[in-house]
PDB file of C-alpha atoms in Angstrom:
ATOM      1  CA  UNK P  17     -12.995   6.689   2.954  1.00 54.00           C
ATOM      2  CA  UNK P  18     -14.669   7.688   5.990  1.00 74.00           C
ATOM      3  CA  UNK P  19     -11.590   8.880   7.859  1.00 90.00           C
ATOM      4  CA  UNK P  20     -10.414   8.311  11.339  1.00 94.00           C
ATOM      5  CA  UNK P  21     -12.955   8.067  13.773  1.00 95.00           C
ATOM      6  CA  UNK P  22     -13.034   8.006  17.483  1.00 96.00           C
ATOM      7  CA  UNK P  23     -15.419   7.726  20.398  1.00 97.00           C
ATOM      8  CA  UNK P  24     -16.098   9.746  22.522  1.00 97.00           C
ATOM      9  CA  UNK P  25     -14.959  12.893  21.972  1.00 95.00           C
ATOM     10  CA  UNK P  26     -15.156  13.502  25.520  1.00 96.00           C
ATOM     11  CA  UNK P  27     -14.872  11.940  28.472  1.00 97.00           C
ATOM     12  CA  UNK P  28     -15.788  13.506  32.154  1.00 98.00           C
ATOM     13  CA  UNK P  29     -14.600  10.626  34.495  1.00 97.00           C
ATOM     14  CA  UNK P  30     -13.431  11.021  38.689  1.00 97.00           C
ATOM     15  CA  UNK P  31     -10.442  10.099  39.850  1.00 97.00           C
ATOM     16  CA  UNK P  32      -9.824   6.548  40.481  1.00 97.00           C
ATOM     17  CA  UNK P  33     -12.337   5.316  37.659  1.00 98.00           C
ATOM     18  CA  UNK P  34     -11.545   3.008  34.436  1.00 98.00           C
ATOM     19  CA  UNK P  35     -12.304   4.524  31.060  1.00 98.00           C
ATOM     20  CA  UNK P  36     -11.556   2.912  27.227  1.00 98.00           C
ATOM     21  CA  UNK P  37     -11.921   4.735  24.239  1.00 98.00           C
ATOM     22  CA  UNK P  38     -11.980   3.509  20.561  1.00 98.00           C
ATOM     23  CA  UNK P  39     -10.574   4.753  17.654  1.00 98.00           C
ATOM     24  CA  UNK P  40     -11.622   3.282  13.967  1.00 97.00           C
ATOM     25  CA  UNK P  41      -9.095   3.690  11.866  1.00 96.00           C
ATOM     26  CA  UNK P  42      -9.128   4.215   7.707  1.00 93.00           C
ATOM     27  CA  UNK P  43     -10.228   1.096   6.318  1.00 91.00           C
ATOM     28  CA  UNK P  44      -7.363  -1.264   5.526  1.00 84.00           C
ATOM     29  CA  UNK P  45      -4.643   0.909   7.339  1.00 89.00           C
ATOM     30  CA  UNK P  46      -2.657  -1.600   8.854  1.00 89.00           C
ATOM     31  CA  UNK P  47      -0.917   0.809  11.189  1.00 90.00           C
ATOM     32  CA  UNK P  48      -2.498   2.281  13.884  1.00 94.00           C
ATOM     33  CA  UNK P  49      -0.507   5.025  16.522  1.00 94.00           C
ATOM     34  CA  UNK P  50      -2.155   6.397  19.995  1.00 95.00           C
ATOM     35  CA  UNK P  51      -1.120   9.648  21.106  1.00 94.00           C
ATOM     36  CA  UNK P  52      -1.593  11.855  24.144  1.00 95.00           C
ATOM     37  CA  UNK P  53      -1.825  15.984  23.835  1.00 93.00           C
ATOM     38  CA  UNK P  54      -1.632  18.227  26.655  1.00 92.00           C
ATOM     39  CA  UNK P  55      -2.419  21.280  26.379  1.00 87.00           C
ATOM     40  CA  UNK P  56      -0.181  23.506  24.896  1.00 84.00           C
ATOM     41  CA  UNK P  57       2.074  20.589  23.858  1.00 88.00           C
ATOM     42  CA  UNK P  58       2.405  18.400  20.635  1.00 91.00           C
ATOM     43  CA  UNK P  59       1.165  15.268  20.762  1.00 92.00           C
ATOM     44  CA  UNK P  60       3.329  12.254  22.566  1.00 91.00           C
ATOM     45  CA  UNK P  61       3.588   9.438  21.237  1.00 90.00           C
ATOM     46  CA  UNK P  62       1.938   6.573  23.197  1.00 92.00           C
ATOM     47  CA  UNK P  63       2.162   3.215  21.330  1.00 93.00           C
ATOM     48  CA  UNK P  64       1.480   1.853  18.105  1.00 91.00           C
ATOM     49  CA  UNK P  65       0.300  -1.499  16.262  1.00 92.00           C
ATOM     50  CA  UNK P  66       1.205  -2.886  13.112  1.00 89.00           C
ATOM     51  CA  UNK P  67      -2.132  -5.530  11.701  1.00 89.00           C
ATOM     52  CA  UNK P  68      -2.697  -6.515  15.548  1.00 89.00           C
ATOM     53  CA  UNK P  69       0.629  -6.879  16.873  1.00 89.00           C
ATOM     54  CA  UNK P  70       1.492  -4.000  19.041  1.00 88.00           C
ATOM     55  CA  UNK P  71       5.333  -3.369  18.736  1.00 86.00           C
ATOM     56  CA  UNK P  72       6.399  -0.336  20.512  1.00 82.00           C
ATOM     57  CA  UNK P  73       5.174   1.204  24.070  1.00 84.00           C
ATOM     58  CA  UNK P  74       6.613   4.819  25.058  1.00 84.00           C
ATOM     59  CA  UNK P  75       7.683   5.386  28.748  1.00 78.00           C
ATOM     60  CA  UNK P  76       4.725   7.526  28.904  1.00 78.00           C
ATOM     61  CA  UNK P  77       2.999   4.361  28.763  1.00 82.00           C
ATOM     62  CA  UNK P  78       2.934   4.094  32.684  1.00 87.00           C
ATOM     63  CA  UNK P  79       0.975  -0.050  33.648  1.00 91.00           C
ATOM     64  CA  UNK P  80      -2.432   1.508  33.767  1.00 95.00           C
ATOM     65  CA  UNK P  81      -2.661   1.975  30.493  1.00 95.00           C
ATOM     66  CA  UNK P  82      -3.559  -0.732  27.994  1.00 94.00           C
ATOM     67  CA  UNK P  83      -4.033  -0.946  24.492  1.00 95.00           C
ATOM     68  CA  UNK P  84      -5.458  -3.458  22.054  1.00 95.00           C
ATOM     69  CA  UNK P  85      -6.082  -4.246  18.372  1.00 95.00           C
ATOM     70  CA  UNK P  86      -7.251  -7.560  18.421  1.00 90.00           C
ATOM     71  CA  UNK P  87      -8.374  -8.238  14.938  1.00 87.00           C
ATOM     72  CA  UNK P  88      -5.860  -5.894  13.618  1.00 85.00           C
ATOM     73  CA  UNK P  89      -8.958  -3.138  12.722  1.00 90.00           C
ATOM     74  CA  UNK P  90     -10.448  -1.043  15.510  1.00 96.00           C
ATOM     75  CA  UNK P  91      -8.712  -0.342  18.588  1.00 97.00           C
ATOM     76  CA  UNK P  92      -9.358   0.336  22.608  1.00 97.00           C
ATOM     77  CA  UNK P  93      -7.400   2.375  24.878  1.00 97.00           C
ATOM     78  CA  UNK P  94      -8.454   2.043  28.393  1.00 97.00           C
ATOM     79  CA  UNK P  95      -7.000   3.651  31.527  1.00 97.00           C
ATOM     80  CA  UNK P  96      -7.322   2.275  34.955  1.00 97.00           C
ATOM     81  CA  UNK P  97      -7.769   4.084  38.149  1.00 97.00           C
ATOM     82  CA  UNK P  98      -7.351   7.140  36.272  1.00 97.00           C
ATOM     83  CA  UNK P  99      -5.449  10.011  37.778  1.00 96.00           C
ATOM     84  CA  UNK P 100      -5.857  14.179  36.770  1.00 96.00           C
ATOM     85  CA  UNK P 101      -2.638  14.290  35.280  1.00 94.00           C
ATOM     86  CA  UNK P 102      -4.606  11.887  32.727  1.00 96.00           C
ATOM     87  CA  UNK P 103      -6.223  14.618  31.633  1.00 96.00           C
ATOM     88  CA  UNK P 104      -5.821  15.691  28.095  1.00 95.00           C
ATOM     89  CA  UNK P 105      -6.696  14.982  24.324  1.00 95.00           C
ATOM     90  CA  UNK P 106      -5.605  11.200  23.474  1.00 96.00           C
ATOM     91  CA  UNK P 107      -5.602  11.147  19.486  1.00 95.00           C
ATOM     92  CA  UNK P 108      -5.495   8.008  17.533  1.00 96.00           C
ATOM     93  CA  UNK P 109      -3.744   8.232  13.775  1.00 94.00           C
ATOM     94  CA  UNK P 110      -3.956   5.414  10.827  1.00 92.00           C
ATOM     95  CA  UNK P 111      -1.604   4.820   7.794  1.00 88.00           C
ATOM     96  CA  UNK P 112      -0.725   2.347   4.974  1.00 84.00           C
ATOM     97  CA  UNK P 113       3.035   1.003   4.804  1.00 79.00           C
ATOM     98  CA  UNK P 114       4.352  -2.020   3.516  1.00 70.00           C
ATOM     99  CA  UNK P 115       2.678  -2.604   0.183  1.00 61.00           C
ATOM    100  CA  UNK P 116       5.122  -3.980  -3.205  1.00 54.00           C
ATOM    101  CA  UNK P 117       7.101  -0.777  -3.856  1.00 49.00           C
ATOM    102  CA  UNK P 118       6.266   2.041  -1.359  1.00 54.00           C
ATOM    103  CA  UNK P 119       9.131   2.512   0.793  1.00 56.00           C
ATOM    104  CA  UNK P 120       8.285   3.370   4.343  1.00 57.00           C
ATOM    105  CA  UNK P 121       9.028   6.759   3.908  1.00 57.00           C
ATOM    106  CA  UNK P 122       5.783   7.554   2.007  1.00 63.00           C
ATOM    107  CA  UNK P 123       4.132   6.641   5.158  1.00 74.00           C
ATOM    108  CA  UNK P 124       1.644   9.429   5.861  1.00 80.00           C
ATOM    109  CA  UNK P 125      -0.193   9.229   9.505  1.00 87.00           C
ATOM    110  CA  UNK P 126      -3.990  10.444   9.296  1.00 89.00           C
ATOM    111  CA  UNK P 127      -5.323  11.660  12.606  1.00 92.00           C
ATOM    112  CA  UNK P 128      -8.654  11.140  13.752  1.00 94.00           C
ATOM    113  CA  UNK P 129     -10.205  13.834  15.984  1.00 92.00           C
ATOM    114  CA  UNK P 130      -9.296  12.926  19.689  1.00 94.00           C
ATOM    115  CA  UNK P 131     -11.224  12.350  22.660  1.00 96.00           C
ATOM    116  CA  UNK P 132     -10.397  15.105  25.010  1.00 95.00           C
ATOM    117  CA  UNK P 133     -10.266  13.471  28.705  1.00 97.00           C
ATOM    118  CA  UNK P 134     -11.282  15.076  31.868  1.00 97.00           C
ATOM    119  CA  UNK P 135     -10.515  13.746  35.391  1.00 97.00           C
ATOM    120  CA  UNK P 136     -11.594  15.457  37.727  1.00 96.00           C
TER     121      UNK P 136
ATOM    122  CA  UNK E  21      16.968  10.378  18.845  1.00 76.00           C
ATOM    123  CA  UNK E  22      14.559  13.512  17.573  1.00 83.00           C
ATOM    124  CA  UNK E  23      13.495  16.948  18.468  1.00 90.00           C
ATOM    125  CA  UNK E  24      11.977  20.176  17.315  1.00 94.00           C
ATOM    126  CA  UNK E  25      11.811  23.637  18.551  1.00 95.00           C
ATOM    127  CA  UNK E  26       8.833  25.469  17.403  1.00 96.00           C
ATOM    128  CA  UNK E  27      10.135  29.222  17.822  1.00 93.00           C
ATOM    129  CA  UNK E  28       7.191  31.411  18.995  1.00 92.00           C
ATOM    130  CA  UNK E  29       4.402  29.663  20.471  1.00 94.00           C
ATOM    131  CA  UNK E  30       2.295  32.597  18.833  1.00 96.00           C
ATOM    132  CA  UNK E  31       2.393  33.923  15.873  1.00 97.00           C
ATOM    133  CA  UNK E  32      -0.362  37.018  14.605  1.00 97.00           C
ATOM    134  CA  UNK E  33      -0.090  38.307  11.133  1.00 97.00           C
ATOM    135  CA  UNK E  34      -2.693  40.830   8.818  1.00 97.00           C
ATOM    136  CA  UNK E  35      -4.679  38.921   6.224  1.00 97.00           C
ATOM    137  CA  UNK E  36      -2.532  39.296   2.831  1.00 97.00           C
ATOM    138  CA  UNK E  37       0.854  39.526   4.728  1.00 97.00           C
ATOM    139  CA  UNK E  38       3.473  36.707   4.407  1.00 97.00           C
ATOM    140  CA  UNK E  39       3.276  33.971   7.572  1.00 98.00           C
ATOM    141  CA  UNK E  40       6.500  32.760   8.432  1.00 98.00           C
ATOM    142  CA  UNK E  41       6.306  29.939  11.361  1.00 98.00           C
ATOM    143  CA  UNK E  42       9.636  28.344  12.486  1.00 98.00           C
ATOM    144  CA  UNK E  43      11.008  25.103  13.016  1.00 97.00           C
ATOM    145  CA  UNK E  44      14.681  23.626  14.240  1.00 97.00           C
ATOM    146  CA  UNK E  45      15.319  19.985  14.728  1.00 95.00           C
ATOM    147  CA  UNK E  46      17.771  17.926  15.750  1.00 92.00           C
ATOM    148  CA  UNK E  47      18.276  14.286  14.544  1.00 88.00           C
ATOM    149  CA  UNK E  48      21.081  11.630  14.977  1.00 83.00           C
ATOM    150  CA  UNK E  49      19.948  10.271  11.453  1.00 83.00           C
ATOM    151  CA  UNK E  50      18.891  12.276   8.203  1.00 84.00           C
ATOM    152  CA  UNK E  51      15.499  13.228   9.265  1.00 88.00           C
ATOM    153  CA  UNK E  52      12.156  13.322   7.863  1.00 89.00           C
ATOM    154  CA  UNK E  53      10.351  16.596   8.119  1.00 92.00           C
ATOM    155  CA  UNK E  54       6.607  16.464   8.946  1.00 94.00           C
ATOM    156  CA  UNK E  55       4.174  20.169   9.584  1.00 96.00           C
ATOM    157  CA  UNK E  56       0.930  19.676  10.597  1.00 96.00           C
ATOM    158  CA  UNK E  57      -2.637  21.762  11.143  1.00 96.00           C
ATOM    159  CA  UNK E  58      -5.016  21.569  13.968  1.00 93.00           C
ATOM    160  CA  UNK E  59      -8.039  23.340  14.190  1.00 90.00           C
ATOM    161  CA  UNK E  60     -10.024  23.680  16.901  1.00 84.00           C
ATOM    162  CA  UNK E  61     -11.733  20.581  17.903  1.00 77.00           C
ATOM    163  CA  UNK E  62     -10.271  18.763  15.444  1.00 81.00           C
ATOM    164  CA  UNK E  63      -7.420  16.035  14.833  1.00 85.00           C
ATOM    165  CA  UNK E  64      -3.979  17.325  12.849  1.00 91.00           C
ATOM    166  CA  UNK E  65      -4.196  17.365   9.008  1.00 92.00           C
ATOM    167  CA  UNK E  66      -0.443  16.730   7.294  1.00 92.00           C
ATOM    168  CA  UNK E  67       0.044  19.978   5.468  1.00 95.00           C
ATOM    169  CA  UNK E  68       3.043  19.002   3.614  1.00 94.00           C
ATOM    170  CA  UNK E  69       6.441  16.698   4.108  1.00 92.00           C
ATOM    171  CA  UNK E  70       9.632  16.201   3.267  1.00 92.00           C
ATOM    172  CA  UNK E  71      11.524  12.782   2.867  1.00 87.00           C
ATOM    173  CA  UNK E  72      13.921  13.146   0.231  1.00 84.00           C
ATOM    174  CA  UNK E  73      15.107  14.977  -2.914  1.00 86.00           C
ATOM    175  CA  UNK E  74      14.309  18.451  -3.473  1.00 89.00           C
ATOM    176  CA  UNK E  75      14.710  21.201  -0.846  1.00 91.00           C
ATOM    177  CA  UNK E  76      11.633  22.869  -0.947  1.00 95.00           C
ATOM    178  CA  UNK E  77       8.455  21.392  -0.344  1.00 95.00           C
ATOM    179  CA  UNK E  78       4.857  22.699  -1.864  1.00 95.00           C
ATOM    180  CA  UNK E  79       1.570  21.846   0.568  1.00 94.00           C
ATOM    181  CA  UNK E  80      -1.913  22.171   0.472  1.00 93.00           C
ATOM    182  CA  UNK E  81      -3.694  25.806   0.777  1.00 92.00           C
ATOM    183  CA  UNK E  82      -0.764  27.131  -0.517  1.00 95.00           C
ATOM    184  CA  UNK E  83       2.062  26.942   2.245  1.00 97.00           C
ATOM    185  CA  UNK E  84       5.445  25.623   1.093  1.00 97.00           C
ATOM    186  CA  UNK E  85       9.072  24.366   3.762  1.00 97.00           C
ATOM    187  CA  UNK E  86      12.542  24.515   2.534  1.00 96.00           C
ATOM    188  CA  UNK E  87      14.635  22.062   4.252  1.00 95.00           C
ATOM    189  CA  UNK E  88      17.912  23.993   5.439  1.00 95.00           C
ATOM    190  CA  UNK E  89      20.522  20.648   6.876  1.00 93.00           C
ATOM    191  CA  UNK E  90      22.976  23.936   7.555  1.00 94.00           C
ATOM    192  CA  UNK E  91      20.703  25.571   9.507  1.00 95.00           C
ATOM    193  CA  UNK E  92      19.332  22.329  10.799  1.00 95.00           C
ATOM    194  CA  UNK E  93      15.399  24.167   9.817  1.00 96.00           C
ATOM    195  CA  UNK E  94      12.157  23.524   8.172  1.00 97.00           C
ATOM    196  CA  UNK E  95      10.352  26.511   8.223  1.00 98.00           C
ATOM    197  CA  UNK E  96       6.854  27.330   7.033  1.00 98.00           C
ATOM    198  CA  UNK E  97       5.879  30.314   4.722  1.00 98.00           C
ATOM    199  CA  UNK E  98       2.845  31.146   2.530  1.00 98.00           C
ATOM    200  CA  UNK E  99       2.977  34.348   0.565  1.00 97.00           C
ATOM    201  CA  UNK E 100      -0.149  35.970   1.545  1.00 97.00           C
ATOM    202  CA  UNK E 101      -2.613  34.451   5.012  1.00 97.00           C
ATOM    203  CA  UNK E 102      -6.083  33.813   4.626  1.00 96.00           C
ATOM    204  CA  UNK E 103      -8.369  34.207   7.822  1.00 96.00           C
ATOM    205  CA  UNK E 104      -8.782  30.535   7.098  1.00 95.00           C
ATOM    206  CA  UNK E 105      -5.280  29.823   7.835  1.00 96.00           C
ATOM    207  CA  UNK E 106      -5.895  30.418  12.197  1.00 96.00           C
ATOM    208  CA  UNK E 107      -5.276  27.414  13.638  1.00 96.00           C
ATOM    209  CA  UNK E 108      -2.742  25.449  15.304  1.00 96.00           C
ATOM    210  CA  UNK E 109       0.618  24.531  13.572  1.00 97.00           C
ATOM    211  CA  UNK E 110       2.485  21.409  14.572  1.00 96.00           C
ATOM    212  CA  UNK E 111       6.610  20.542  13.393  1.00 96.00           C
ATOM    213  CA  UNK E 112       7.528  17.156  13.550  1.00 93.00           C
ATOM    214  CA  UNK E 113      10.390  14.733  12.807  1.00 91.00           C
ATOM    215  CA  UNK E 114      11.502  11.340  12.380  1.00 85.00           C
ATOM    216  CA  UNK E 115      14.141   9.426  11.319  1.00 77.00           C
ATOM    217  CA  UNK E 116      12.262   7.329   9.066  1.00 66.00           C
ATOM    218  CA  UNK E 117      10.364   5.038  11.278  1.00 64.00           C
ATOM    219  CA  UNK E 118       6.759   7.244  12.043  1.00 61.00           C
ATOM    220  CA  UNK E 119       7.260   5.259  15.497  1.00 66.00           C
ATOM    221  CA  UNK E 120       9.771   8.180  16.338  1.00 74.00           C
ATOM    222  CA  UNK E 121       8.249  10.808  15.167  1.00 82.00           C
ATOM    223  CA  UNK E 122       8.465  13.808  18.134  1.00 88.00           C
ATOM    224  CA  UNK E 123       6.257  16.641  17.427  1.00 93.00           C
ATOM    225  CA  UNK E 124       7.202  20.183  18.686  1.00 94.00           C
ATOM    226  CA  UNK E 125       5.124  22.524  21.001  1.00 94.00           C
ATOM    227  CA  UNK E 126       3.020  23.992  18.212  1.00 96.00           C
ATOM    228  CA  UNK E 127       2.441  27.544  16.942  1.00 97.00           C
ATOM    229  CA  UNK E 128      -0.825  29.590  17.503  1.00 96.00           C
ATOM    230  CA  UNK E 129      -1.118  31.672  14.111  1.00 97.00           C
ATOM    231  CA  UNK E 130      -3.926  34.154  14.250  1.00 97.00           C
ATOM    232  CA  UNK E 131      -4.633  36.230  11.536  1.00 97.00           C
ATOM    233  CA  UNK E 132      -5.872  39.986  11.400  1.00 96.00           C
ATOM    234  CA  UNK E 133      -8.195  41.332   9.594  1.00 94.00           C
TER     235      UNK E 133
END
C-alpha cells in the first residue's frame, strides 16, 4: 500500500492556460473524491467517482473544470483557461465502501498530498 | 445540510500541557464526526472518528473527541502535547454519505517549548 499519490505537487501556470493533474489512488479503492483548499480554509469538496462513474459535481465545480476516471483507477483533473482565483491546493482522497458487510459508515477517506496551484 | 465551526483559528499551548481544540456542527441528520491532521506539505491524515455507539472516541498519538448531541460538539483533547503534535487540525462532518462531508476552517496548534 503505496498510498495516495499525486502529480505534481506544484503547478506555476499564467492566466488563461490549461493544466491537468493526476491523482493515483490506493490500489483497489473504488472511490475517489477531488477537493480544493484555499488557504486558510478546509478543503471543498469538488466531485467524486465511484469505479469510473462520476456521480456528484459541487457548484464549485464552475464548466472549466473537468474530471475523469476512465478505467475506474487513476484520475485527471484539468482546468481550462485557468483564472488566479484557481489558485490553491487541489487534494485528491481514496476509500473502500461497498464490500459484503461494511456499512458505508466505516468509509474512511485517505488523502494524498495535493498539488498546490499557482496562477499567476 | 452540514457545517462546522472550528473555534480559534490558532491555538498555542507548552509541551506537557493539555490541548483542547474545538468543534460545533450543525446537521439536519445524525451526523458523522470526522478530525483530521495536516502537516505542512502534506495531505490530511484521519486522526480519529465517530459514527456510532460510544461517546468518546480514542485516536492515534494519543488524542481522544467526545461527541456532545446537547452541545451539538466534538471537541479534541490530548492530556499532555508533544512538539510533534504542530500542525494543522481539520473538523469535519457528514451525514453519512462522505459525498457531504464539509470540513471546517482548521486550527493552527503550535506548541511551546
Amino acid at each position: 500500500d503505496t498510498g495516495v499519490s499525486q502529480d505534481p505537487r506544484h503547478k506555476i501556470t499564467k492566466r488563461g492556460q490549461n493544466v491537468t493533474f493526476r491523482c493515483d489512488p490506493i490500489s483497489e479503492h473504488n472511490r475517489l473524491y477531488w477537493y480544493r483548499q484555499t488557504l486558510g480554509q478546509g478543503p471543498e469538496f469538488l466531485t467524486y467517482f465511484q469505479n469510473e462513474a462520476q456521480l456528484e459535481k459541487s457548484r464549485l465545480l464552475s464548466d472549466r473544470f473537468s474530471a475523469e476516471r476512465p478505467k475506474g483507477s487513476f484520475s485527471t483533473l484539468e482546468i481550462q483557461r485557468t483564472e488566479q482565483g484557481d489558485s490553491a491546493m487541489y487534494l485528491c482522497a481514496s476509500s473502500l465502501i461497498g464490500l459484503a458487510g461494511v456499512p458505508i459508515f466505516q468509509e474512511t477517506q485517505y488523502f494524498g498530498p495535493g498539488t498546490r496551484l499557482l496562477v499567476l | 445540510a452540514q457545517s462546522v465551526t472550528q473555534l480559534g483559528s490558532h491555538v498555542s499551548v507548552s509541551e506537557g500541557a493539555l490541548v483542547l481544540l474545538r468543534c460545533n456542527y450543525s446537521s439536519s441528520v445524525p451526523p458523522y464526526l470526522f478530525w483530521y491532521v495536516q502537516y505542512p506539505n502534506q495531505g490530511l491524515q484521519l486522526l480519529l472518528k465517530y459514527t456510532t455507539g460510544a461517546t468518546l472516541v480514542k485516536g492515534i498519538n494519543g488524542f481522544e473527541a467526545e461527541f456532545k448531541k446537547s452541545e451539538t460538539s466534538f471537541h479534541l483533547t490530548k492530556p499532555s502535547a508533544h512538539m510533534s503534535d504542530a500542525a494543522e487540525y481539520f473538523c469535519a462532518v457528514s451525514g453519512g454519505n462522505n459525498n457531504d462531508m464539509r470540513f471546517g476552517a482548521g486550527t493552527r496548534l503550535t506548541v511551546k517549548p
